[in-house]
């Protein structure tokens, strides 16, 4: 069976550094940090009091208030980014068979705010009111509901589900969407991820694991991948959505094409609940799997958007994996972690960073890894590699590889390349 080619025809982003794709991309290229004091709740007693929050978000710019009340914040973010992506791809009933349009999203946690609010309300009132819950509690909270809401909004009747693999969720969703299209099971799929976990349980839970940076005196410089003083990741939130489309279908309706999705990879560390394998074995395997799936050689890649969360162990293991997979070509690559600007969007990360990869390929520019201040021990990180520290770099980007790794040892990788006939 000949596999169909899959291209990217629409993009939508709602992030800590921009609420539209143009705004997001401009700030990413210019090295703007999205970090600041937490405003979603009073974090004054938490070890970490800052995060990369979405700013100036008004849900009624996207949907009416009555419908918004039925959605957790993560779903609102997904809907907002999806509306931009669907409009960008010019999907309408006159041009597209909606029976062959699907929605496959990645979500790591889901409606944690709704869960907190409802259980908290129950605890406060159970002795007087009994077990009273909002009738929308469950449909607001569950992790699959964002894809359902988007399909209902547009009437998309194709494949519809959500993948959950922690911080690899959105990349796994993109991989699923890619496979459905190249196997001929759908013509168009809206995919990517969403997350909104900057609330007490999210921040407190990650604090208890010592996973978050506690640099409360300097939030904008707290996410510093590959620097010696990195002390944990900065939590982010938002949504990154892509419209994937079968090539001939896109050409037939005159759709613009950003890039081609070339291949995907998946693997497991099979090592630890939360820590990456110290030698990067799972990371190495997932990149090799993606290259094999794409029919590409390591020398075909020009840019890697790394997982690069700014954790002491994770950054080292990913560098080891890159050197193992790419050999001498590793020194010709550009490498960058855009989490230095957006923070770590958990289940939404793969969607947002796939957009970065697509735009890097389209525009021949690599965004920076900001906040690099001092080198680590050379035995840990090889600084002869080009980490694109502090400033974007222009270069031809024939193909870009995006890594995402999640708790549980889940690894996912996506490769995009320039579209040619």
mmCIF file of C-alpha atoms in Angstrom:
data_model
loop_
_atom_site.group_PDB
_atom_site.id
_atom_site.type_symbol
_atom_site.label_atom_id
_atom_site.label_comp_id
_atom_site.label_asym_id
_atom_site.label_seq_id
_atom_site.Cartn_x
_atom_site.Cartn_y
_atom_site.Cartn_z
ATOM 1 C CA UNK A 1 0.000 0.000 0.000
ATOM 2 C CA UNK A 2 1.376 3.366 -1.021
ATOM 3 C CA UNK A 3 1.219 5.837 1.837
ATOM 4 C CA UNK A 4 -0.234 9.261 1.132
ATOM 5 C CA UNK A 5 1.752 12.424 1.702
ATOM 6 C CA UNK A 6 0.674 14.734 4.512
ATOM 7 C CA UNK A 7 1.140 18.504 4.621
ATOM 8 C CA UNK A 8 0.449 21.313 7.079
ATOM 9 C CA UNK A 9 -2.180 23.773 5.840
ATOM 10 C CA UNK A 10 -3.227 25.658 8.988
ATOM 11 C CA UNK A 11 -1.726 26.883 12.267
ATOM 12 C CA UNK A 12 -3.194 28.239 15.484
ATOM 13 C CA UNK A 13 -1.407 29.271 18.678
ATOM 14 C CA UNK A 14 -2.429 30.609 22.065
ATOM 15 C CA UNK A 15 0.703 30.812 24.196
ATOM 16 C CA UNK A 16 2.464 32.726 26.970
ATOM 17 C CA UNK A 17 4.286 34.783 24.318
ATOM 18 C CA UNK A 18 1.465 35.423 21.869
ATOM 19 C CA UNK A 19 -2.235 34.797 21.342
ATOM 20 C CA UNK A 20 -1.972 34.383 17.564
ATOM 21 C CA UNK A 21 0.573 32.649 15.361
ATOM 22 C CA UNK A 22 2.118 35.899 13.999
ATOM 23 C CA UNK A 23 2.472 37.380 17.502
ATOM 24 C CA UNK A 24 3.819 34.105 18.882
ATOM 25 C CA UNK A 25 6.378 33.688 16.096
ATOM 26 C CA UNK A 26 7.594 37.280 16.317
ATOM 27 C CA UNK A 27 8.229 36.962 20.049
ATOM 28 C CA UNK A 28 9.846 33.539 19.695
ATOM 29 C CA UNK A 29 12.274 34.822 17.088
ATOM 30 C CA UNK A 30 13.060 37.862 19.222
ATOM 31 C CA UNK A 31 13.712 35.891 22.391
ATOM 32 C CA UNK A 32 10.849 37.199 24.525
ATOM 33 C CA UNK A 33 10.200 35.425 27.820
ATOM 34 C CA UNK A 34 6.613 34.696 28.830
ATOM 35 C CA UNK A 35 7.397 34.195 32.516
ATOM 36 C CA UNK A 36 6.006 36.316 35.338
ATOM 37 C CA UNK A 37 4.242 36.149 38.712
ATOM 38 C CA UNK A 38 1.306 33.743 38.842
ATOM 39 C CA UNK A 39 -2.054 35.516 38.556
ATOM 40 C CA UNK A 40 -4.424 32.532 38.319
ATOM 41 C CA UNK A 41 -4.319 32.060 42.100
ATOM 42 C CA UNK A 42 -2.531 33.342 45.195
ATOM 43 C CA UNK A 43 0.832 31.574 45.011
ATOM 44 C CA UNK A 44 2.516 33.568 47.769
ATOM 45 C CA UNK A 45 2.953 30.505 50.006
ATOM 46 C CA UNK A 46 4.184 28.184 47.233
ATOM 47 C CA UNK A 47 7.841 27.390 46.639
ATOM 48 C CA UNK A 48 7.342 28.506 43.028
ATOM 49 C CA UNK A 49 5.394 31.732 42.588
ATOM 50 C CA UNK A 50 5.789 32.340 38.854
ATOM 51 C CA UNK A 51 4.903 30.671 35.567
ATOM 52 C CA UNK A 52 4.412 31.326 31.867
ATOM 53 C CA UNK A 53 0.715 32.212 31.731
ATOM 54 C CA UNK A 54 -1.392 33.116 28.708
ATOM 55 C CA UNK A 55 -2.033 36.849 28.863
ATOM 56 C CA UNK A 56 -5.012 39.029 27.926
ATOM 57 C CA UNK A 57 -7.182 36.042 27.071
ATOM 58 C CA UNK A 58 -10.866 36.846 26.687
ATOM 59 C CA UNK A 59 -12.825 33.700 25.902
ATOM 60 C CA UNK A 60 -15.755 35.693 24.518
ATOM 61 C CA UNK A 61 -13.516 36.732 21.631
ATOM 62 C CA UNK A 62 -13.888 33.113 20.471
ATOM 63 C CA UNK A 63 -17.154 31.711 21.852
ATOM 64 C CA UNK A 64 -20.168 33.082 23.689
ATOM 65 C CA UNK A 65 -20.112 33.238 27.454
ATOM 66 C CA UNK A 66 -22.856 30.639 27.938
ATOM 67 C CA UNK A 67 -20.886 27.989 26.033
ATOM 68 C CA UNK A 68 -17.631 29.010 27.716
ATOM 69 C CA UNK A 69 -19.110 28.234 31.151
ATOM 70 C CA UNK A 70 -19.368 24.604 30.050
ATOM 71 C CA UNK A 71 -15.623 24.423 29.348
ATOM 72 C CA UNK A 72 -12.551 24.136 31.520
ATOM 73 C CA UNK A 73 -9.831 26.652 30.718
ATOM 74 C CA UNK A 74 -7.784 24.059 28.818
ATOM 75 C CA UNK A 75 -10.727 23.457 26.477
ATOM 76 C CA UNK A 76 -11.200 27.188 25.997
ATOM 77 C CA UNK A 77 -7.540 27.433 24.981
ATOM 78 C CA UNK A 78 -7.917 24.519 22.545
ATOM 79 C CA UNK A 79 -11.011 26.027 20.949
ATOM 80 C CA UNK A 80 -9.328 29.419 20.559
ATOM 81 C CA UNK A 81 -6.240 27.979 18.840
ATOM 82 C CA UNK A 82 -8.354 25.630 16.706
ATOM 83 C CA UNK A 83 -10.452 28.523 15.428
ATOM 84 C CA UNK A 84 -7.302 30.294 14.236
ATOM 85 C CA UNK A 85 -5.945 27.110 12.615
ATOM 86 C CA UNK A 86 -9.214 26.187 10.860
ATOM 87 C CA UNK A 87 -9.621 29.739 9.541
ATOM 88 C CA UNK A 88 -5.977 29.752 8.428
ATOM 89 C CA UNK A 89 -6.532 26.517 6.496
ATOM 90 C CA UNK A 90 -9.744 27.923 4.960
ATOM 91 C CA UNK A 91 -11.729 24.787 5.793
ATOM 92 C CA UNK A 92 -15.387 25.202 4.895
ATOM 93 C CA UNK A 93 -18.309 23.027 3.908
ATOM 94 C CA UNK A 94 -18.087 24.121 0.268
ATOM 95 C CA UNK A 95 -14.553 22.758 -0.124
ATOM 96 C CA UNK A 96 -14.257 19.864 2.318
ATOM 97 C CA UNK A 97 -16.222 16.703 3.108
ATOM 98 C CA UNK A 98 -16.683 17.045 6.863
ATOM 99 C CA UNK A 99 -17.157 13.284 7.176
ATOM 100 C CA UNK A 100 -13.433 13.007 6.406
ATOM 101 C CA UNK A 101 -12.288 15.766 8.785
ATOM 102 C CA UNK A 102 -11.188 14.642 12.244
ATOM 103 C CA UNK A 103 -9.913 16.122 15.499
ATOM 104 C CA UNK A 104 -7.129 14.381 17.445
ATOM 105 C CA UNK A 105 -5.670 16.317 20.357
ATOM 106 C CA UNK A 106 -3.076 15.668 23.023
ATOM 107 C CA UNK A 107 -3.759 16.597 26.649
ATOM 108 C CA UNK A 108 -1.538 15.707 29.572
ATOM 109 C CA UNK A 109 -3.730 16.575 32.553
ATOM 110 C CA UNK A 110 -7.007 18.079 31.349
ATOM 111 C CA UNK A 111 -9.496 19.919 33.533
ATOM 112 C CA UNK A 112 -7.514 20.225 36.734
ATOM 113 C CA UNK A 113 -9.011 23.625 37.579
ATOM 114 C CA UNK A 114 -12.527 22.242 37.302
ATOM 115 C CA UNK A 115 -11.592 19.262 39.468
ATOM 116 C CA UNK A 116 -10.093 21.517 42.152
ATOM 117 C CA UNK A 117 -13.070 23.862 42.174
ATOM 118 C CA UNK A 118 -15.730 21.159 42.301
ATOM 119 C CA UNK A 119 -14.066 19.003 44.943
ATOM 120 C CA UNK A 120 -13.232 22.095 46.991
ATOM 121 C CA UNK A 121 -16.827 23.250 46.832
ATOM 122 C CA UNK A 122 -18.017 19.794 47.882
ATOM 123 C CA UNK A 123 -15.683 19.735 50.879
ATOM 124 C CA UNK A 124 -16.960 23.114 52.021
ATOM 125 C CA UNK A 125 -20.661 22.289 51.671
ATOM 126 C CA UNK A 126 -20.983 18.507 52.143
ATOM 127 C CA UNK A 127 -22.150 18.759 55.756
ATOM 128 C CA UNK A 128 -24.938 21.201 54.920
ATOM 129 C CA UNK A 129 -25.883 20.537 51.309
ATOM 130 C CA UNK A 130 -24.743 16.961 50.823
ATOM 131 C CA UNK A 131 -23.027 15.795 47.618
ATOM 132 C CA UNK A 132 -23.824 18.697 45.289
ATOM 133 C CA UNK A 133 -21.858 18.935 42.036
ATOM 134 C CA UNK A 134 -22.199 21.058 38.924
ATOM 135 C CA UNK A 135 -23.862 18.978 36.182
ATOM 136 C CA UNK A 136 -21.036 20.041 33.864
ATOM 137 C CA UNK A 137 -18.345 18.857 36.300
ATOM 138 C CA UNK A 138 -17.469 15.652 34.435
ATOM 139 C CA UNK A 139 -17.751 16.934 30.836
ATOM 140 C CA UNK A 140 -15.659 19.977 31.772
ATOM 141 C CA UNK A 141 -12.971 17.944 33.522
ATOM 142 C CA UNK A 142 -12.315 14.923 31.300
ATOM 143 C CA UNK A 143 -9.275 15.065 29.075
ATOM 144 C CA UNK A 144 -11.028 14.089 25.838
ATOM 145 C CA UNK A 145 -13.627 16.834 25.825
ATOM 146 C CA UNK A 146 -11.648 19.500 23.946
ATOM 147 C CA UNK A 147 -11.541 17.411 20.762
ATOM 148 C CA UNK A 148 -15.256 16.735 21.184
ATOM 149 C CA UNK A 149 -16.056 20.423 21.587
ATOM 150 C CA UNK A 150 -14.125 21.333 18.428
ATOM 151 C CA UNK A 151 -15.853 18.653 16.358
ATOM 152 C CA UNK A 152 -19.270 19.772 17.634
ATOM 153 C CA UNK A 153 -18.478 23.405 16.888
ATOM 154 C CA UNK A 154 -17.674 22.690 13.233
ATOM 155 C CA UNK A 155 -19.550 19.485 12.526
ATOM 156 C CA UNK A 156 -16.394 17.479 11.829
ATOM 157 C CA UNK A 157 -17.464 13.813 11.715
ATOM 158 C CA UNK A 158 -14.075 12.161 11.155
ATOM 159 C CA UNK A 159 -11.844 10.397 13.733
ATOM 160 C CA UNK A 160 -12.116 12.113 17.097
ATOM 161 C CA UNK A 161 -10.156 11.289 20.252
ATOM 162 C CA UNK A 162 -7.462 12.440 22.660
ATOM 163 C CA UNK A 163 -4.048 10.973 23.400
ATOM 164 C CA UNK A 164 -2.531 11.247 26.867
ATOM 165 C CA UNK A 165 1.170 10.557 27.338
ATOM 166 C CA UNK A 166 2.132 13.366 29.713
ATOM 167 C CA UNK A 167 4.399 15.914 28.014
ATOM 168 C CA UNK A 168 4.578 13.836 24.817
ATOM 169 C CA UNK A 169 0.782 13.975 24.381
ATOM 170 C CA UNK A 170 0.510 16.533 21.575
ATOM 171 C CA UNK A 171 3.309 14.943 19.562
ATOM 172 C CA UNK A 172 1.628 11.562 19.910
ATOM 173 C CA UNK A 173 -1.630 13.157 18.752
ATOM 174 C CA UNK A 174 0.129 14.590 15.697
ATOM 175 C CA UNK A 175 1.568 11.141 14.997
ATOM 176 C CA UNK A 176 -1.889 9.569 15.229
ATOM 177 C CA UNK A 177 -3.328 12.205 12.904
ATOM 178 C CA UNK A 178 -0.454 11.668 10.455
ATOM 179 C CA UNK A 179 -1.131 7.943 10.357
ATOM 180 C CA UNK A 180 -4.875 8.314 9.837
ATOM 181 C CA UNK A 181 -4.296 10.570 6.842
ATOM 182 C CA UNK A 182 -1.444 8.686 5.194
ATOM 183 C CA UNK A 183 -3.436 5.459 5.504
ATOM 184 C CA UNK A 184 -6.394 7.087 3.760
ATOM 185 C CA UNK A 185 -8.718 7.080 6.784
ATOM 186 C CA UNK A 186 -9.185 10.866 6.744
ATOM 187 C CA UNK A 187 -8.466 13.810 4.462
ATOM 188 C CA UNK A 188 -7.959 16.503 7.097
ATOM 189 C CA UNK A 189 -7.278 16.342 10.833
ATOM 190 C CA UNK A 190 -7.109 19.191 13.332
ATOM 191 C CA UNK A 191 -4.411 18.183 15.794
ATOM 192 C CA UNK A 192 -2.008 19.425 18.453
ATOM 193 C CA UNK A 193 -2.540 19.936 22.158
ATOM 194 C CA UNK A 194 -3.830 22.089 24.999
ATOM 195 C CA UNK A 195 -3.127 22.449 28.707
ATOM 196 C CA UNK A 196 -4.027 24.753 31.601
ATOM 197 C CA UNK A 197 -2.527 23.448 34.839
ATOM 198 C CA UNK A 198 -1.218 26.615 36.517
ATOM 199 C CA UNK A 199 -3.417 26.144 39.563
ATOM 200 C CA UNK A 200 -2.674 25.043 43.135
ATOM 201 C CA UNK A 201 -2.727 21.289 42.524
ATOM 202 C CA UNK A 202 -0.559 21.596 39.414
ATOM 203 C CA UNK A 203 2.054 23.931 40.853
ATOM 204 C CA UNK A 204 1.978 22.309 44.286
ATOM 205 C CA UNK A 205 2.272 18.826 42.839
ATOM 206 C CA UNK A 206 5.266 19.637 40.691
ATOM 207 C CA UNK A 207 6.838 21.587 43.585
ATOM 208 C CA UNK A 208 6.598 18.529 45.811
ATOM 209 C CA UNK A 209 8.609 16.618 43.187
ATOM 210 C CA UNK A 210 11.241 19.376 43.055
ATOM 211 C CA UNK A 211 10.587 19.637 39.318
ATOM 212 C CA UNK A 212 9.982 23.401 39.052
ATOM 213 C CA UNK A 213 12.418 26.273 39.135
ATOM 214 C CA UNK A 214 12.145 28.294 42.333
ATOM 215 C CA UNK A 215 13.889 31.378 40.989
ATOM 216 C CA UNK A 216 11.128 33.672 42.278
ATOM 217 C CA UNK A 217 13.399 36.736 42.254
ATOM 218 C CA UNK A 218 14.041 36.456 38.501
ATOM 219 C CA UNK A 219 11.186 34.705 36.652
ATOM 220 C CA UNK A 220 12.055 35.855 33.131
ATOM 221 C CA UNK A 221 15.492 34.250 33.371
ATOM 222 C CA UNK A 222 14.402 31.127 35.261
ATOM 223 C CA UNK A 223 14.069 28.807 32.279
ATOM 224 C CA UNK A 224 17.671 28.405 31.196
ATOM 225 C CA UNK A 225 18.177 25.130 29.316
ATOM 226 C CA UNK A 226 21.754 23.841 29.124
ATOM 227 C CA UNK A 227 23.064 26.419 31.597
ATOM 228 C CA UNK A 228 24.922 25.243 34.686
ATOM 229 C CA UNK A 229 22.529 27.047 37.055
ATOM 230 C CA UNK A 230 19.321 25.522 35.674
ATOM 231 C CA UNK A 231 17.133 24.410 38.562
ATOM 232 C CA UNK A 232 13.949 23.006 37.037
ATOM 233 C CA UNK A 233 11.312 23.799 34.454
ATOM 234 C CA UNK A 234 8.920 26.752 34.351
ATOM 235 C CA UNK A 235 5.294 25.756 33.952
ATOM 236 C CA UNK A 236 3.487 27.092 30.893
ATOM 237 C CA UNK A 237 -0.016 26.855 29.468
ATOM 238 C CA UNK A 238 -1.889 27.345 26.222
ATOM 239 C CA UNK A 239 -2.527 25.501 22.989
ATOM 240 C CA UNK A 240 -0.828 24.766 19.686
ATOM 241 C CA UNK A 241 -3.001 23.447 16.835
ATOM 242 C CA UNK A 242 -2.066 22.319 13.323
ATOM 243 C CA UNK A 243 -4.259 21.349 10.400
ATOM 244 C CA UNK A 244 -2.813 18.292 8.672
ATOM 245 C CA UNK A 245 -4.082 17.415 5.210
ATOM 246 C CA UNK A 246 -3.550 14.821 2.534
ATOM 247 C CA UNK A 247 -1.429 16.446 -0.168
ATOM 248 C CA UNK A 248 -3.653 15.870 -3.201
ATOM 249 C CA UNK A 249 -6.704 16.987 -1.234
ATOM 250 C CA UNK A 250 -4.909 20.196 -0.263
ATOM 251 C CA UNK A 251 -3.791 20.860 -3.836
ATOM 252 C CA UNK A 252 -7.263 20.213 -5.228
ATOM 253 C CA UNK A 253 -8.809 22.927 -3.078
ATOM 254 C CA UNK A 254 -5.929 25.360 -3.534
ATOM 255 C CA UNK A 255 -4.798 25.321 0.084
ATOM 256 C CA UNK A 256 -1.567 27.025 1.062
ATOM 257 C CA UNK A 257 1.075 24.598 2.285
ATOM 258 C CA UNK A 258 3.462 25.490 5.097
ATOM 259 C CA UNK A 259 5.538 22.301 5.139
ATOM 260 C CA UNK A 260 5.321 18.552 4.786
ATOM 261 C CA UNK A 261 5.127 16.175 7.734
ATOM 262 C CA UNK A 262 7.843 13.667 6.908
ATOM 263 C CA UNK A 263 7.873 11.135 9.724
ATOM 264 C CA UNK A 264 7.111 10.346 13.343
ATOM 265 C CA UNK A 265 8.688 8.251 16.058
ATOM 266 C CA UNK A 266 7.759 6.829 19.444
ATOM 267 C CA UNK A 267 9.652 4.978 22.159
ATOM 268 C CA UNK A 268 9.786 4.313 25.893
ATOM 269 C CA UNK A 269 12.632 4.831 28.347
ATOM 270 C CA UNK A 270 11.409 1.890 30.465
ATOM 271 C CA UNK A 271 13.560 3.379 33.200
ATOM 272 C CA UNK A 272 11.839 5.614 35.797
ATOM 273 C CA UNK A 273 8.482 7.232 36.505
ATOM 274 C CA UNK A 274 9.722 10.800 36.110
ATOM 275 C CA UNK A 275 13.431 10.836 35.216
ATOM 276 C CA UNK A 276 14.769 10.379 31.719
ATOM 277 C CA UNK A 277 17.260 7.593 31.089
ATOM 278 C CA UNK A 278 20.656 9.032 32.093
ATOM 279 C CA UNK A 279 22.255 7.893 28.831
ATOM 280 C CA UNK A 280 19.299 9.083 26.730
ATOM 281 C CA UNK A 281 18.483 5.605 25.410
ATOM 282 C CA UNK A 282 14.784 6.312 24.854
ATOM 283 C CA UNK A 283 15.544 9.701 23.317
ATOM 284 C CA UNK A 284 18.064 8.097 20.981
ATOM 285 C CA UNK A 285 15.597 5.421 19.894
ATOM 286 C CA UNK A 286 12.726 7.838 19.237
ATOM 287 C CA UNK A 287 14.852 10.018 16.946
ATOM 288 C CA UNK A 288 16.147 6.978 15.065
ATOM 289 C CA UNK A 289 12.581 5.718 14.671
ATOM 290 C CA UNK A 290 11.437 9.065 13.298
ATOM 291 C CA UNK A 291 14.295 9.241 10.811
ATOM 292 C CA UNK A 292 13.570 5.705 9.635
ATOM 293 C CA UNK A 293 9.867 6.474 9.280
ATOM 294 C CA UNK A 294 10.685 9.548 7.201
ATOM 295 C CA UNK A 295 13.181 7.667 5.029
ATOM 296 C CA UNK A 296 15.783 10.264 5.986
ATOM 297 C CA UNK A 297 19.400 10.235 7.119
ATOM 298 C CA UNK A 298 20.722 12.220 10.091
ATOM 299 C CA UNK A 299 22.456 14.537 7.614
ATOM 300 C CA UNK A 300 19.051 15.592 6.236
ATOM 301 C CA UNK A 301 18.124 17.401 9.466
ATOM 302 C CA UNK A 302 19.190 21.014 9.973
ATOM 303 C CA UNK A 303 17.372 21.966 13.195
ATOM 304 C CA UNK A 304 16.273 20.151 16.351
ATOM 305 C CA UNK A 305 13.676 21.750 18.579
ATOM 306 C CA UNK A 306 14.715 19.884 21.694
ATOM 307 C CA UNK A 307 12.622 18.905 24.694
ATOM 308 C CA UNK A 308 15.137 20.947 26.716
ATOM 309 C CA UNK A 309 13.122 21.649 29.860
ATOM 310 C CA UNK A 310 15.938 23.237 31.921
ATOM 311 C CA UNK A 311 16.167 20.344 34.360
ATOM 312 C CA UNK A 312 19.597 19.233 35.609
ATOM 313 C CA UNK A 313 19.336 15.622 34.381
ATOM 314 C CA UNK A 314 17.025 15.859 31.365
ATOM 315 C CA UNK A 315 19.092 18.370 29.403
ATOM 316 C CA UNK A 316 22.205 16.199 29.719
ATOM 317 C CA UNK A 317 20.552 12.975 28.585
ATOM 318 C CA UNK A 318 19.039 14.626 25.513
ATOM 319 C CA UNK A 319 22.409 16.018 24.444
ATOM 320 C CA UNK A 320 23.939 12.545 24.793
ATOM 321 C CA UNK A 321 21.182 11.106 22.607
ATOM 322 C CA UNK A 322 21.650 13.751 19.904
ATOM 323 C CA UNK A 323 25.379 13.089 19.715
ATOM 324 C CA UNK A 324 24.747 9.330 19.487
ATOM 325 C CA UNK A 325 22.193 9.652 16.672
ATOM 326 C CA UNK A 326 23.772 12.409 14.615
ATOM 327 C CA UNK A 327 27.470 11.774 15.095
ATOM 328 C CA UNK A 328 29.665 14.399 13.430
ATOM 329 C CA UNK A 329 26.606 15.972 11.821
ATOM 330 C CA UNK A 330 25.480 17.024 15.305
ATOM 331 C CA UNK A 331 28.022 19.847 15.093
ATOM 332 C CA UNK A 332 26.388 21.158 11.906
ATOM 333 C CA UNK A 333 22.910 21.279 13.421
ATOM 334 C CA UNK A 334 21.166 24.135 15.102
ATOM 335 C CA UNK A 335 19.619 23.102 18.399
ATOM 336 C CA UNK A 336 17.293 25.228 20.501
ATOM 337 C CA UNK A 337 14.828 24.995 23.345
ATOM 338 C CA UNK A 338 11.904 27.371 22.931
ATOM 339 C CA UNK A 339 10.779 26.369 26.438
ATOM 340 C CA UNK A 340 13.288 28.992 27.544
ATOM 341 C CA UNK A 341 10.597 31.461 26.375
ATOM 342 C CA UNK A 342 7.249 29.663 26.571
ATOM 343 C CA UNK A 343 7.939 27.537 29.617
ATOM 344 C CA UNK A 344 6.854 23.914 29.565
ATOM 345 C CA UNK A 345 3.279 23.581 28.316
ATOM 346 C CA UNK A 346 3.058 19.954 29.434
ATOM 347 C CA UNK A 347 0.573 18.127 27.159
ATOM 348 C CA UNK A 348 0.401 21.098 24.767
ATOM 349 C CA UNK A 349 4.153 21.284 24.259
ATOM 350 C CA UNK A 350 4.335 19.108 21.162
ATOM 351 C CA UNK A 351 1.735 21.196 19.337
ATOM 352 C CA UNK A 352 3.389 24.514 20.068
ATOM 353 C CA UNK A 353 6.860 23.227 19.228
ATOM 354 C CA UNK A 354 5.649 21.558 16.038
ATOM 355 C CA UNK A 355 4.462 25.010 14.961
ATOM 356 C CA UNK A 356 7.925 26.381 15.743
ATOM 357 C CA UNK A 357 9.468 23.632 13.627
ATOM 358 C CA UNK A 358 7.094 24.265 10.725
ATOM 359 C CA UNK A 359 7.787 27.996 10.734
ATOM 360 C CA UNK A 360 11.528 27.451 11.014
ATOM 361 C CA UNK A 361 11.397 25.294 7.888
ATOM 362 C CA UNK A 362 9.173 27.770 6.076
ATOM 363 C CA UNK A 363 11.131 30.902 7.026
ATOM 364 C CA UNK A 364 14.704 29.544 7.237
ATOM 365 C CA UNK A 365 15.336 30.860 10.714
ATOM 366 C CA UNK A 366 16.075 29.088 13.997
ATOM 367 C CA UNK A 367 14.723 30.619 17.227
ATOM 368 C CA UNK A 368 17.075 31.013 20.167
ATOM 369 C CA UNK A 369 17.617 29.287 23.471
ATOM 370 C CA UNK A 370 17.507 32.344 25.719
ATOM 371 C CA UNK A 371 18.875 32.904 29.225
ATOM 372 C CA UNK A 372 22.186 31.099 28.754
ATOM 373 C CA UNK A 373 24.538 32.557 31.338
ATOM 374 C CA UNK A 374 27.190 30.006 32.154
ATOM 375 C CA UNK A 375 28.394 26.700 30.785
ATOM 376 C CA UNK A 376 27.913 23.433 32.636
ATOM 377 C CA UNK A 377 30.732 20.948 33.118
ATOM 378 C CA UNK A 378 31.988 20.004 29.651
ATOM 379 C CA UNK A 379 31.631 16.345 30.574
ATOM 380 C CA UNK A 380 27.886 16.895 30.873
ATOM 381 C CA UNK A 381 27.150 19.151 27.898
ATOM 382 C CA UNK A 382 29.254 19.573 24.770
ATOM 383 C CA UNK A 383 29.287 23.292 24.002
ATOM 384 C CA UNK A 384 30.825 22.703 20.604
ATOM 385 C CA UNK A 385 27.223 21.984 19.597
ATOM 386 C CA UNK A 386 25.262 24.979 18.341
ATOM 387 C CA UNK A 387 22.552 25.579 20.950
ATOM 388 C CA UNK A 388 21.541 28.863 19.246
ATOM 389 C CA UNK A 389 22.130 30.672 22.512
ATOM 390 C CA UNK A 390 20.408 34.015 23.085
ATOM 391 C CA UNK A 391 19.844 35.098 19.453
ATOM 392 C CA UNK A 392 17.967 33.609 16.487
ATOM 393 C CA UNK A 393 20.065 32.463 13.533
ATOM 394 C CA UNK A 394 19.197 32.559 9.857
ATOM 395 C CA UNK A 395 20.071 29.456 7.881
ATOM 396 C CA UNK A 396 18.511 27.097 5.370
ATOM 397 C CA UNK A 397 16.300 24.675 7.282
ATOM 398 C CA UNK A 398 15.509 21.768 4.969
ATOM 399 C CA UNK A 399 14.027 19.709 7.775
ATOM 400 C CA UNK A 400 13.403 20.108 11.489
ATOM 401 C CA UNK A 401 12.979 17.480 14.179
ATOM 402 C CA UNK A 402 10.941 18.121 17.343
ATOM 403 C CA UNK A 403 11.432 16.058 20.513
ATOM 404 C CA UNK A 404 8.946 15.661 23.376
ATOM 405 C CA UNK A 405 9.431 13.421 26.396
ATOM 406 C CA UNK A 406 6.928 12.711 29.168
ATOM 407 C CA UNK A 407 6.686 11.301 32.673
ATOM 408 C CA UNK A 408 6.330 7.553 32.454
ATOM 409 C CA UNK A 409 9.153 7.377 29.930
ATOM 410 C CA UNK A 410 7.012 8.346 26.942
ATOM 411 C CA UNK A 411 8.987 9.743 23.985
ATOM 412 C CA UNK A 412 7.589 11.151 20.747
ATOM 413 C CA UNK A 413 9.280 12.804 17.796
ATOM 414 C CA UNK A 414 7.975 14.642 14.739
ATOM 415 C CA UNK A 415 9.932 15.583 11.587
ATOM 416 C CA UNK A 416 8.780 18.307 9.193
ATOM 417 C CA UNK A 417 10.479 19.272 5.946
ATOM 418 C CA UNK A 418 10.161 21.773 3.134
ATOM 419 C CA UNK A 419 7.337 20.924 0.796
ATOM 420 C CA UNK A 420 8.340 20.211 -2.786
ATOM 421 C CA UNK A 421 6.351 18.667 -5.616
#
